[in-house]
Amino acid sequence: MTTAAGSGHPSSSLSAVEVVNALFFGGFMKYDPKNPQMKERDRFILSKGHACPILYAAMAEAGYFSTELLLTLRKLGSVLEGHPNLVR
């Protein structure tokens, strides 16, 4: 993603791979991509915004959106900004 975007901080994402993988796919977080506003869902807070590509990759793999959208990271008009944005 960062290579396709031509910018970003891949090392920030790589340092969070194990934690994000365990939380999203190890049965620790309660979420439903088909019902993202589920009241009982867990919230994931990413304190280092430069690692947003790993969050976007996990969300795509979990089914929140198509993995093809990942290649739009940091592109003009993309919902995948350089830092996570709850509003978009």
Coordinates of C-alpha atoms in Angstrom, one line a residue:
M1 CA 0.0 0.0 0.0
T2 CA 2.7 2.5 0.9
T3 CA 4.7 1.6 -2.2
A4 CA 1.6 2.1 -4.4
A5 CA 0.9 5.4 -2.6
G6 CA 4.4 6.6 -3.0
S7 CA 4.5 7.7 0.7
G8 CA 3.9 6.4 4.1
H9 CA 5.7 4.7 6.9
P10 CA 5.8 0.9 6.3
S11 CA 7.9 0.3 9.4
S12 CA 5.2 1.7 11.7
S13 CA 2.7 -0.8 10.2
L14 CA 5.1 -3.7 10.4
S15 CA 5.7 -3.1 14.1
A16 CA 2.0 -3.5 14.8
V17 CA 1.3 -6.6 12.7
E18 CA 1.2 -9.2 15.5
V19 CA -0.9 -7.1 17.8
V20 CA -3.5 -6.1 15.1
N21 CA -3.6 -9.7 13.8
A22 CA -4.2 -11.1 17.3
L23 CA -6.9 -8.6 18.1
F24 CA -8.8 -8.8 14.8
F25 CA -8.4 -12.5 14.0
G26 CA -7.5 -14.2 17.3
G27 CA -11.0 -13.9 18.8
F28 CA -10.2 -11.0 21.1
M29 CA -12.3 -8.3 19.5
K30 CA -16.0 -8.3 19.0
Y31 CA -17.1 -6.8 15.7
D32 CA -19.3 -7.4 12.8
P33 CA -18.4 -5.9 9.3
K34 CA -22.0 -6.3 8.3
N35 CA -23.1 -4.3 11.2
P36 CA -20.3 -1.8 11.9
Q37 CA -22.4 0.3 14.3
M38 CA -23.2 -2.7 16.5
K39 CA -23.7 -1.4 20.0
E40 CA -21.7 -4.2 21.7
R41 CA -18.7 -3.9 19.4
D42 CA -15.2 -3.4 20.7
R43 CA -13.4 -0.2 19.7
F44 CA -9.9 -0.3 18.3
I45 CA -7.9 2.8 19.0
L46 CA -4.7 3.2 16.9
S47 CA -2.5 5.7 18.8
K48 CA 0.2 5.9 16.1
G49 CA -1.6 7.2 13.0
H50 CA 1.4 6.4 10.8
A51 CA 0.5 2.7 11.2
C52 CA -3.0 3.1 9.6
P53 CA -2.1 0.8 6.6
I54 CA -2.1 -2.2 9.0
L55 CA -5.5 -1.1 10.3
Y56 CA -6.9 -0.7 6.8
A57 CA -5.5 -4.1 5.8
A58 CA -7.0 -5.8 8.8
M59 CA -10.4 -4.1 8.2
A60 CA -10.3 -5.2 4.5
E61 CA -9.4 -8.7 5.5
A62 CA -12.2 -8.7 8.1
G63 CA -14.7 -7.7 5.4
Y64 CA -15.4 -4.1 6.1
F65 CA -14.4 -3.2 2.5
S66 CA -12.8 -4.6 -0.6
T67 CA -9.1 -5.3 -0.5
E68 CA -8.9 -3.5 -3.9
L69 CA -9.6 -0.2 -2.0
L70 CA -6.3 -0.6 -0.2
L71 CA -4.4 0.5 -3.3
T72 CA -6.2 3.9 -3.1
L73 CA -4.3 4.7 0.2
R74 CA -3.5 8.5 0.3
K75 CA -4.8 9.1 -3.2
L76 CA -6.9 12.2 -3.8
G77 CA -10.5 11.5 -3.0
S78 CA -9.8 8.2 -1.3
V79 CA -11.5 7.3 2.0
L80 CA -8.2 5.8 3.1
E81 CA -6.3 8.8 4.4
G82 CA -2.7 8.9 5.7
H83 CA -4.1 8.9 9.2
P84 CA -7.2 7.2 10.4
N85 CA -10.3 9.4 10.3
L86 CA -13.5 8.3 12.0
V87 CA -15.6 10.7 10.0
R88 CA -14.5 9.3 6.6

